[in-house]
Tab-separated table of C-alpha atoms and ligand atoms in Angstrom:
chain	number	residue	atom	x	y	z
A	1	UNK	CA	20.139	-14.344	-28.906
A	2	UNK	CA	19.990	-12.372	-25.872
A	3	UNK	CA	17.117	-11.062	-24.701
A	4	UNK	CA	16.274	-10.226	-20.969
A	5	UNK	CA	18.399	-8.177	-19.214
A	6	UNK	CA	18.601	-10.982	-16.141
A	7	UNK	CA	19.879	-13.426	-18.870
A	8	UNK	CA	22.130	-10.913	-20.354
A	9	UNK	CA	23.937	-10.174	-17.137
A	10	UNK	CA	24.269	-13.865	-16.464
A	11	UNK	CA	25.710	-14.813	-19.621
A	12	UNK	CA	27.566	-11.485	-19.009
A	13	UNK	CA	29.366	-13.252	-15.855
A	14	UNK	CA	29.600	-16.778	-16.954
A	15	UNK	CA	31.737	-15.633	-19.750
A	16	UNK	CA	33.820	-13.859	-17.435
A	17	UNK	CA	33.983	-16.682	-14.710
A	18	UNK	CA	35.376	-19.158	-17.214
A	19	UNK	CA	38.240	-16.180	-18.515
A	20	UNK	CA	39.005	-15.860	-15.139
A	21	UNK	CA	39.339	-19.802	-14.766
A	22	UNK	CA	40.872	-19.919	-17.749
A	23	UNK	CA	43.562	-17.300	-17.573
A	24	UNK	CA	44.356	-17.739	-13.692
A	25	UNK	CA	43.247	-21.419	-12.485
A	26	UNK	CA	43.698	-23.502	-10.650
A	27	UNK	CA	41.335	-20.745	-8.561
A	28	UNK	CA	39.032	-21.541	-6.093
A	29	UNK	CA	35.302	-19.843	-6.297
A	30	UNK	CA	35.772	-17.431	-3.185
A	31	UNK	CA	38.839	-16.053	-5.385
A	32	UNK	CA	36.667	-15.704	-8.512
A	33	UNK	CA	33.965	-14.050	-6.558
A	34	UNK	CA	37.074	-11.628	-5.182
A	35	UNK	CA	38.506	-10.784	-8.378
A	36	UNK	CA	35.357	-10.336	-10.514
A	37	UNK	CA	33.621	-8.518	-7.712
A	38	UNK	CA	30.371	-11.256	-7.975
A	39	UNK	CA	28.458	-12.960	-4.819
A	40	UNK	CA	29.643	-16.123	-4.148
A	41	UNK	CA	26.084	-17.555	-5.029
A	42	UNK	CA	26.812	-15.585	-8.823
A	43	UNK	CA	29.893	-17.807	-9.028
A	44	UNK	CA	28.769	-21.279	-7.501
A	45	UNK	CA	25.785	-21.348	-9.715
A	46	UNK	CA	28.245	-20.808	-12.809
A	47	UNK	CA	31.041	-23.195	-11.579
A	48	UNK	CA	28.547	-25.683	-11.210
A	49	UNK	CA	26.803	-25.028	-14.672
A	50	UNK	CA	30.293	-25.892	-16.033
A	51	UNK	CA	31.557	-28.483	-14.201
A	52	UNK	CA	28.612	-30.329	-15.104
A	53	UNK	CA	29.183	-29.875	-18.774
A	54	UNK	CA	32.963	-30.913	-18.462
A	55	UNK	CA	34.261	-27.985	-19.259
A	56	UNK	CA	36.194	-27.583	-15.533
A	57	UNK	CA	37.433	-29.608	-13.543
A	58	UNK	CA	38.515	-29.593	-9.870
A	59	UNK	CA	41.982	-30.064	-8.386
A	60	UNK	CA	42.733	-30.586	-4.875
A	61	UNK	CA	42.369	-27.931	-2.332
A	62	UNK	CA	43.659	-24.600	-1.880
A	63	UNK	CA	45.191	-22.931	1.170
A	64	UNK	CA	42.605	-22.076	4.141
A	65	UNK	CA	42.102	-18.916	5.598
A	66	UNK	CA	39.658	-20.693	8.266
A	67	UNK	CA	37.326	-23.217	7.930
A	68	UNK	CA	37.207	-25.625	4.884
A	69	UNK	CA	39.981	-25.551	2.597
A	70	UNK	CA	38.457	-24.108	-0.771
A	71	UNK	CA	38.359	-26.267	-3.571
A	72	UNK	CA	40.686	-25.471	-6.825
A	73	UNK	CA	39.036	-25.454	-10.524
A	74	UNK	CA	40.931	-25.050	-13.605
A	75	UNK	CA	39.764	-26.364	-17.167
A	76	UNK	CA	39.452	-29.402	-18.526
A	77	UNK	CA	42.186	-31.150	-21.046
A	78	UNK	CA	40.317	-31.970	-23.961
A	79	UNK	CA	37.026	-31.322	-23.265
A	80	UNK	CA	34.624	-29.371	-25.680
A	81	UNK	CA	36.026	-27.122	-27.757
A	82	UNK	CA	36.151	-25.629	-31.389
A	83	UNK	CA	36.755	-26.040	-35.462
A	84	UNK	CA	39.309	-23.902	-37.127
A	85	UNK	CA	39.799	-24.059	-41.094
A	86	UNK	CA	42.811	-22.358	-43.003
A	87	UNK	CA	41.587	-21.889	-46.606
A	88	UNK	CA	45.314	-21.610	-47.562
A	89	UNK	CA	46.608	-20.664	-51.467
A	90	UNK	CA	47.590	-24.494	-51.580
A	91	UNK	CA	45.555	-26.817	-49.397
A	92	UNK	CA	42.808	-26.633	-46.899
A	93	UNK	CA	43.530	-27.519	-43.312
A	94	UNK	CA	41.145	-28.433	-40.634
A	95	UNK	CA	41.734	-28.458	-37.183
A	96	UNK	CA	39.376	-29.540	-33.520
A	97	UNK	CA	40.929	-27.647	-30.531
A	98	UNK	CA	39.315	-27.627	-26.711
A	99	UNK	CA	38.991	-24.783	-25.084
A	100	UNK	CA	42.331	-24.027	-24.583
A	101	UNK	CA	43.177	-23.976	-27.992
A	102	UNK	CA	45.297	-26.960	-27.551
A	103	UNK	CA	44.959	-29.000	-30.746
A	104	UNK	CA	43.225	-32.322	-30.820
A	105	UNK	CA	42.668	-33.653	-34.957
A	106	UNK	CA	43.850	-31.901	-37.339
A	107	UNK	CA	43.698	-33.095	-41.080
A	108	UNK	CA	44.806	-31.376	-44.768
A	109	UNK	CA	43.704	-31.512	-48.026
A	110	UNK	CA	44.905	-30.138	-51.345
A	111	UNK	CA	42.529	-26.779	-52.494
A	112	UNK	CA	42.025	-29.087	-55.559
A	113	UNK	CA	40.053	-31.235	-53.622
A	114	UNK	CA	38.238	-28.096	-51.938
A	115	UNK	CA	36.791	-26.314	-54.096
A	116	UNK	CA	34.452	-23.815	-53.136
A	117	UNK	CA	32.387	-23.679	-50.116
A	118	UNK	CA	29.724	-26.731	-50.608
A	119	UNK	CA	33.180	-28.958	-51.160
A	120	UNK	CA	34.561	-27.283	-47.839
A	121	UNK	CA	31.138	-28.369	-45.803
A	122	UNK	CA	31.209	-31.507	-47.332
A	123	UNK	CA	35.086	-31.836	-45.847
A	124	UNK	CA	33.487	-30.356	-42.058
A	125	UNK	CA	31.021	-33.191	-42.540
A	126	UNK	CA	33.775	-36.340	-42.987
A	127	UNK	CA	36.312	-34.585	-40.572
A	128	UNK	CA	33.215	-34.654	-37.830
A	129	UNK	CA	32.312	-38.628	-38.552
A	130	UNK	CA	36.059	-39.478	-38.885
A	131	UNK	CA	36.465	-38.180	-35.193
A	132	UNK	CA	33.347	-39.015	-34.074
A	133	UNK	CA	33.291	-35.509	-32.931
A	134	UNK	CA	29.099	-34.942	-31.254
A	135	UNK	CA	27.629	-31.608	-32.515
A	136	UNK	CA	27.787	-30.326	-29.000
A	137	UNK	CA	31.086	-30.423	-28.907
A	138	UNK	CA	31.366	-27.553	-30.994
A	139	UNK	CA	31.267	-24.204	-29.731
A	140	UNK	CA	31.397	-22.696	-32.936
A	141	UNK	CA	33.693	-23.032	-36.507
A	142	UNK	CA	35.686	-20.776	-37.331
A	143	UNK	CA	37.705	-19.890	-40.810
A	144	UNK	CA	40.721	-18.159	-41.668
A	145	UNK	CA	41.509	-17.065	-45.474
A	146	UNK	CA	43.746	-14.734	-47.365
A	147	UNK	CA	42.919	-10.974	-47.376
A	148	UNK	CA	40.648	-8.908	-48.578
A	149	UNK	CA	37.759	-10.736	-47.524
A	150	UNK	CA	34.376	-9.156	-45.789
A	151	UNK	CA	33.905	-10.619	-42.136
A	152	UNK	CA	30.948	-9.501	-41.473
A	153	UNK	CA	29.328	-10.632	-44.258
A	154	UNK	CA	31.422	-13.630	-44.541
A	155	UNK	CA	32.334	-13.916	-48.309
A	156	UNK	CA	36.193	-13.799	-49.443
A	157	UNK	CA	36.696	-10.805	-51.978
A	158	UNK	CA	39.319	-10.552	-54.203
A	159	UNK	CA	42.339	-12.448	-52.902
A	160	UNK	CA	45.234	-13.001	-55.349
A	161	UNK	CA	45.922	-17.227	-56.355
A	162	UNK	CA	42.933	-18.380	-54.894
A	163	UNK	CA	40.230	-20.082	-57.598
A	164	UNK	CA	36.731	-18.624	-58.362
A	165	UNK	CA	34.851	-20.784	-56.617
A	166	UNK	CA	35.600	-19.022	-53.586
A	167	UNK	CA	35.207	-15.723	-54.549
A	168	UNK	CA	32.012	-13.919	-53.370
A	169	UNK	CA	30.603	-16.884	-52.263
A	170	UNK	CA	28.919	-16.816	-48.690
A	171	UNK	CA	30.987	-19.393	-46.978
A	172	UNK	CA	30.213	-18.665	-43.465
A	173	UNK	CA	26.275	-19.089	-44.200
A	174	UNK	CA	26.706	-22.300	-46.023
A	175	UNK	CA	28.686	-23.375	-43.154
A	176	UNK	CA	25.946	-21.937	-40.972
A	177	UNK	CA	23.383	-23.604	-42.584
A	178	UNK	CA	24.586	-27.008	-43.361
A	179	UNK	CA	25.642	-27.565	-39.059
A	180	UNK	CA	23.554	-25.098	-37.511
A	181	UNK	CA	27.034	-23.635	-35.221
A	182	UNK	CA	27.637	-20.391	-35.284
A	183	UNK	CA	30.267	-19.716	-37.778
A	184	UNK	CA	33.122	-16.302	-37.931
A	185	UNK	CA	35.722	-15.784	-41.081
A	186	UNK	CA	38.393	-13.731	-40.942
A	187	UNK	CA	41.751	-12.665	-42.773
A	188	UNK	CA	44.838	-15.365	-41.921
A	189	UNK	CA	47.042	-12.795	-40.588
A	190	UNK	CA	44.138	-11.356	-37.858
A	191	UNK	CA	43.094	-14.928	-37.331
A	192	UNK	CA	46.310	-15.910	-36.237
A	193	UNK	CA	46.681	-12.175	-34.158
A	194	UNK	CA	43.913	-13.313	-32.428
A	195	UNK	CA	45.459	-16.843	-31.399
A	196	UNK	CA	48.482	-15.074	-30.276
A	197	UNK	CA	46.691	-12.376	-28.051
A	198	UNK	CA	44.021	-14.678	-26.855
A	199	UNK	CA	45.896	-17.791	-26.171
A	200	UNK	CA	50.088	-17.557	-27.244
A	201	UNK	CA	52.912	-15.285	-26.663
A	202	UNK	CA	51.123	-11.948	-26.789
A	203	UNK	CA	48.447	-13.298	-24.182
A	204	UNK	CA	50.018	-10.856	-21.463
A	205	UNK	CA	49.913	-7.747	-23.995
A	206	UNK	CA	47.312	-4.554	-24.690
A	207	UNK	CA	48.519	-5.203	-28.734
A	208	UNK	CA	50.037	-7.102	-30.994
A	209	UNK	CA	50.588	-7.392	-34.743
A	210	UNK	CA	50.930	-10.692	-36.135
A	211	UNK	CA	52.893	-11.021	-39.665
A	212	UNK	CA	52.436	-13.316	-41.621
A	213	UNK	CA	55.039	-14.550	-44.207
A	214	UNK	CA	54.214	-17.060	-47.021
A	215	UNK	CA	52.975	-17.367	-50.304
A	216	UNK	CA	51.396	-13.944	-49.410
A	217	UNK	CA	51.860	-11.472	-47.103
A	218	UNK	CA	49.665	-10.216	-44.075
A	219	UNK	CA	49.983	-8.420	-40.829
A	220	UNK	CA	46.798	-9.192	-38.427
A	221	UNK	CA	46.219	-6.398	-35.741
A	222	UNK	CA	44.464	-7.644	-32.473
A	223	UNK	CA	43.875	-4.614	-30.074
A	224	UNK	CA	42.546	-5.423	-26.510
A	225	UNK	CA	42.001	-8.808	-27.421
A	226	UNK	CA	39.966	-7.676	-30.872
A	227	UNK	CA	40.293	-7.818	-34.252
A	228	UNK	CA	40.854	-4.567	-36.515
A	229	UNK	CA	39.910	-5.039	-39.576
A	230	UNK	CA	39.726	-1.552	-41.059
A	231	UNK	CA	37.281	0.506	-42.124
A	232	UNK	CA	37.204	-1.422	-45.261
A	233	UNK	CA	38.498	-4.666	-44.190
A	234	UNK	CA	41.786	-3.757	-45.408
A	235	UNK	CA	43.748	-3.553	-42.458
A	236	UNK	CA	46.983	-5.233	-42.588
A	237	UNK	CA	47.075	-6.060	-46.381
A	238	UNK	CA	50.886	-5.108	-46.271
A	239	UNK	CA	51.791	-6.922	-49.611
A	240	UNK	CA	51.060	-3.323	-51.553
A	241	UNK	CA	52.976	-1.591	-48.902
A	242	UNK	CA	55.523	0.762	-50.307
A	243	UNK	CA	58.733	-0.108	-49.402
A	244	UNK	CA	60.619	1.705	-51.971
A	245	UNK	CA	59.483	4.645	-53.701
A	246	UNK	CA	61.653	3.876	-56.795
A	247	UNK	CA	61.129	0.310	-56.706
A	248	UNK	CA	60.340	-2.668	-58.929
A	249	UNK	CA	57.148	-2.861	-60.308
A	250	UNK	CA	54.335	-5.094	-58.485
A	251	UNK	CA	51.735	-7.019	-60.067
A	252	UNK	CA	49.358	-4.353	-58.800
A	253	UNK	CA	50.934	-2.064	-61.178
A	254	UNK	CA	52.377	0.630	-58.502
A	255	UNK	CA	56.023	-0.043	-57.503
A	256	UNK	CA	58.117	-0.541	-55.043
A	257	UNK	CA	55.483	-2.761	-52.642
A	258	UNK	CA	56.849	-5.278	-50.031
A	259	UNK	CA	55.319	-8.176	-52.251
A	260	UNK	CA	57.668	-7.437	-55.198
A	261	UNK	CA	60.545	-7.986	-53.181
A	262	UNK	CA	59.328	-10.259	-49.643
A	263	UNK	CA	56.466	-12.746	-50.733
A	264	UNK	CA	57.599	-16.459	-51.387
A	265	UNK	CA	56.960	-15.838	-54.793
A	266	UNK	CA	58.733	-12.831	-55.475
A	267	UNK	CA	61.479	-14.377	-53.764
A	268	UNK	CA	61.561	-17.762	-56.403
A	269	UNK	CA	61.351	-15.210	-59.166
A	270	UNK	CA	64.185	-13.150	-58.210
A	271	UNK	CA	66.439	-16.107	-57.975
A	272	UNK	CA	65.366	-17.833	-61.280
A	273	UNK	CA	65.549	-14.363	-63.133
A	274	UNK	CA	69.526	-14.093	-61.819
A	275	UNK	CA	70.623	-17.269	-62.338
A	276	UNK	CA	69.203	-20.044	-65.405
A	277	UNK	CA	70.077	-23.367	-63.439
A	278	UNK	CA	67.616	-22.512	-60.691
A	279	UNK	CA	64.687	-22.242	-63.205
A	280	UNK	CA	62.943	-25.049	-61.262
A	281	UNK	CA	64.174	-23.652	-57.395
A	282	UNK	CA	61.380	-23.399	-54.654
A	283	UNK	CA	61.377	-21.532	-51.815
A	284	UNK	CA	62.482	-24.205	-48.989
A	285	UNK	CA	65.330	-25.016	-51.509
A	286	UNK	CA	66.590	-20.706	-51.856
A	287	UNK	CA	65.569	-20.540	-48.270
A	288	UNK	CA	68.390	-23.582	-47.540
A	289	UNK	CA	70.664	-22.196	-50.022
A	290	UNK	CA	70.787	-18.768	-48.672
A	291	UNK	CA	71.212	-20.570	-45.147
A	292	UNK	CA	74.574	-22.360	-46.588
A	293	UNK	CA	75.388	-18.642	-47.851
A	294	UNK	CA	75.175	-19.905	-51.535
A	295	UNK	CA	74.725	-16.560	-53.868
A	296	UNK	CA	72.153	-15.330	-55.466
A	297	UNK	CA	70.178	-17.164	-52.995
A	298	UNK	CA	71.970	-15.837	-49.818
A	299	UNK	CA	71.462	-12.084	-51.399
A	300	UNK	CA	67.810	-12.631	-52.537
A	301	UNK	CA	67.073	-13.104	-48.804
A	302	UNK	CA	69.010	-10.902	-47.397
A	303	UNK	CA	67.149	-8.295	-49.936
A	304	UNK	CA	64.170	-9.921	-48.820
A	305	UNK	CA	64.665	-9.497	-45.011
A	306	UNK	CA	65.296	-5.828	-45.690
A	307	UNK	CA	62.303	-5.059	-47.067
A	308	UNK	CA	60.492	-7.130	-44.812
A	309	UNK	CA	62.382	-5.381	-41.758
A	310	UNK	CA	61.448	-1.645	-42.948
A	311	UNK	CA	57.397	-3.138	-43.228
A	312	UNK	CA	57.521	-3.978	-39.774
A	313	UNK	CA	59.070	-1.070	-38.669
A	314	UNK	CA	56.412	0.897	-40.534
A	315	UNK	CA	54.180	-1.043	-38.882
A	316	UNK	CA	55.617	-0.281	-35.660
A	317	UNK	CA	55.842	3.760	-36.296
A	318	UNK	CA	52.560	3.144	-37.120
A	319	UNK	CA	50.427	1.271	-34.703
A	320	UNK	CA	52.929	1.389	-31.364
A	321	UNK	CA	51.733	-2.484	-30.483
A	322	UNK	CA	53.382	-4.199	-27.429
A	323	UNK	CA	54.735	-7.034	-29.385
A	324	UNK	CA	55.151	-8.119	-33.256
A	325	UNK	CA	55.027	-11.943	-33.714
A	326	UNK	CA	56.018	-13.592	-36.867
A	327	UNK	CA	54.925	-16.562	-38.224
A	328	UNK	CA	54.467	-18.563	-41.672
A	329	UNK	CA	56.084	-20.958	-43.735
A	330	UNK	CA	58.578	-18.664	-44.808
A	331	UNK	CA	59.694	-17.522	-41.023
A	332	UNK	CA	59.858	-21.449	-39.627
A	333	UNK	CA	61.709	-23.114	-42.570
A	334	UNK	CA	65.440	-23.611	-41.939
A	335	UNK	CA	65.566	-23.051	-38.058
A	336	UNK	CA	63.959	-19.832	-38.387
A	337	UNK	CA	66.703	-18.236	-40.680
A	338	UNK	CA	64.717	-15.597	-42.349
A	339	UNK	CA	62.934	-14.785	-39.212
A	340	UNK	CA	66.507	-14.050	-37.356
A	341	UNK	CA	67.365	-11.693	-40.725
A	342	UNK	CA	64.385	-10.056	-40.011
A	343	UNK	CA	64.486	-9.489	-36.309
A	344	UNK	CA	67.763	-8.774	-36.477
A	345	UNK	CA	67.639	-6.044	-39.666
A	346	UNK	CA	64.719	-4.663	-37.203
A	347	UNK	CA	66.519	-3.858	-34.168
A	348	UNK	CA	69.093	-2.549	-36.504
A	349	UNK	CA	66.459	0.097	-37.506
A	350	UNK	CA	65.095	0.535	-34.404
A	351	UNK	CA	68.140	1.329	-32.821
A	352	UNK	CA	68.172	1.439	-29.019
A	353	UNK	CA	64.183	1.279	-28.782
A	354	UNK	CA	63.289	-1.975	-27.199
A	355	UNK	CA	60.746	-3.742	-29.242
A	356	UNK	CA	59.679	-7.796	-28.634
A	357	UNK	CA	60.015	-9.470	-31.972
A	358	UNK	CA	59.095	-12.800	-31.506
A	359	UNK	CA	58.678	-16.197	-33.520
A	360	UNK	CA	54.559	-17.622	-33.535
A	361	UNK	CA	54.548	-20.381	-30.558
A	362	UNK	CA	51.874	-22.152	-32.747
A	363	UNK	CA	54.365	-23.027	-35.738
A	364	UNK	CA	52.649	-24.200	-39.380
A	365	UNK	CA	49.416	-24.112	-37.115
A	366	UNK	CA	49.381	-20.498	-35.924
A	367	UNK	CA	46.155	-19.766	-38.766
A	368	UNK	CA	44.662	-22.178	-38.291
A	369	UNK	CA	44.438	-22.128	-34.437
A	370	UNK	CA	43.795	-18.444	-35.184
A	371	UNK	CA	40.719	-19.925	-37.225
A	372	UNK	CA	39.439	-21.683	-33.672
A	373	UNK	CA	40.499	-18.794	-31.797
A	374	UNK	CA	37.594	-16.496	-33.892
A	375	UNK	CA	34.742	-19.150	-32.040
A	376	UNK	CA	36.861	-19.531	-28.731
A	377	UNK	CA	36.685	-15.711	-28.180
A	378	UNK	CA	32.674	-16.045	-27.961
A	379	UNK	CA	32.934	-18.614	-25.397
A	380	UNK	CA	34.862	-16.264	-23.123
A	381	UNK	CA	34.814	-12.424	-24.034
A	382	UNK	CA	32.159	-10.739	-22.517
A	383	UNK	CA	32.581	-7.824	-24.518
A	384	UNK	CA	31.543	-9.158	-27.559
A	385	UNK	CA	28.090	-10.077	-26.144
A	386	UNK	CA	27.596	-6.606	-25.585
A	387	UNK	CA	28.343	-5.737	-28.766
A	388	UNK	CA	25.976	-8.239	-29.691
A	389	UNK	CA	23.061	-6.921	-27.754
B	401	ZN	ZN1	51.564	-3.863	-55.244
């Protein structure tokens, strides 16, 4: 808690000192002290605050413009750091990142095993003895789910395939409670949004949109490094997005929504409804099929890259963001295949408007590094302390 205005304005420019180091280092203080605007003393007494923590480190010696060459800091390889966790339709995935998001353990179990949030700390508990990781070392945890889900009270709402146990339960505060870090939840799509704009491809960007392709859908807006989540924490729940006004019906009872025709599931059923043989097919399997231009498979994504196309250039009309990046199971399988339908079914649409479509930098990982990413941002954006205060 903050609460003087000297200590406010001090954790105001540490957080912004480490950015800086962060986003720009190797960097020498007198540059800091330049960029930021801060007296050198401001800076030194930071740099040293960190260095002695390990979470910088010095390298060599810059240029001199008179006098003693300055000395260069950048930050540490795998020093302290933080916990994401994907609760994922399937399994639960834990990861320990430093503070560049670089990923250090990571570990999976089936949502069988999971179930519920007691069964989750429990899981945080073993992961933290198996890697001997010391309390300290954790910044903060945080979680990524599916959609809807409350944030800021940190319960999941009404997400579809994902058991009861979860459901209204206050996750974050158990979490909170049972390891005394500060704990943040947030939808998979944002969470990995966040990762993207904070520490992957969209790091140079005002905006991006993150969507997110696997058993579910999502798209995760970050805006000026933030999460939008809507004034109802819907934002982004593009699954009941109308694609097509005259459409098949969706399990939501309205027709014509991108999940009918683009979600992993849809996608198994439309294949086992056209052809008998493939009553047992899974997704990988249509995906690879479709790849080797075997029909229906080949058409079923194709229809399914359509869809998915005119969403994200919805999305686009809608929210103008600098980049789109796609990511999820669905996008990485099979060299990328559906993602290339997609991008290319885009630019199709767009026409000549030049739009970066890229592919998630983070792979099968890009949630849950979004999940760290939700207690990385409190270790360096300054805004949000303000917001806290
Ligand atoms: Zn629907």
């Amino acid at each position: 808690m903050v609460n003087s205005k000297p200590e406010l304005l001090r954790k105001l420019n540490d957080r912004q000192i480490l950015n800086l180091i962060r986003q720009e280092g190797p960097i020498s203080r007198a540059e800091i002290a330049r960029e930021l605007g801060l007296a050198l003393p401001t800076v030194s007494r930071a740099v040293d605050s960190f260095l002695e923590r390990g979470w910088i480190e010095t390298v060599g010696v810059g240029t001199s413009s008179g006098g003693r060459p300055p000395t260069l800091l950048r930050l540490k390889e795998n020093s302290t750091g933080a916990v994401g966790i994907e609760i994922g339709r399937s399994s639960v995935r834990i990861i320990y990142t430093d503070l560049r998001a670089h990923v250090r353990y990571l570990d999976e179990r089936s949502i069988n095993e999971v179930a519920g949030p007691s069964s989750l700390l429990k899981y945080v508990y073993e992961f933290i003895e198996e890697h001997q990781l010391p309390i300290d070392q954790i910044e903060g945890i945080g979680i990524a789910a599916p959609g809807p889900l409350d944030a800021a009270k940190g319960v999941l709402m009404v997400p579809e395939d994902i058991t009861s146990e979860w459901i209204g339960a206050p996750i974050v505060q158990v979490l909170m409670d049972g390891l005394n870090v500060p704990c943040y939840l947030s939808n998979d799509a944002n969470a990995a949004a966040l990762a993207e704009s904070w520490f992957g491809k969209a790091k140079d960007y005002d905006s991006v949109v993150f969507v997110l392709s696997d058993i579910g859908l999502g798209a995760g807006v970050v805006l000026n490094g933030s999460i939008w989540n809507g004034h109802n924490n819907f934002s982004g729940e593009i699954s009941h997005m109308i694609v097509d006004v005259q459409g098949i019906k969706c399990s939501c009872g309205r027709v014509g929504c991108l999940n009918a025709y683009a979600s992993l599931r849809a996608i198994e059923q439309a294949v086992r409804s056209r052809e008998a043989s493939r009553a047992d097919a899974t997704w990988s399997d249509i995906i690879r099929r479709a790849k080797e231009r075997i029909n229906p498979e080949a058409e079923v994504i194709r229809t399914a890259a359509r869809y998915l196309a005119a969403a994200i250039v919805n999305i686009i009309q809608m929210i103008d963001p600098a980049v789109i990046v796609l990511g999820g199971r669905a996008m990485l399988h099979e060299d990328m295949y559906l993602f290339n339908l997609v991008r290319q079914h885009v630019n199709q649409l767009l026409g000549n408007e030049e739009r970066d479509i890229l592919i998630t930098g983070f792979g099968v990982d890009a949630v849950c590094v979004g999940a760290a990413s939700l207690a990385l941002q409190y270790v360096y954006d300054h805004t949000r302390l303000l917001k806290q205060s």
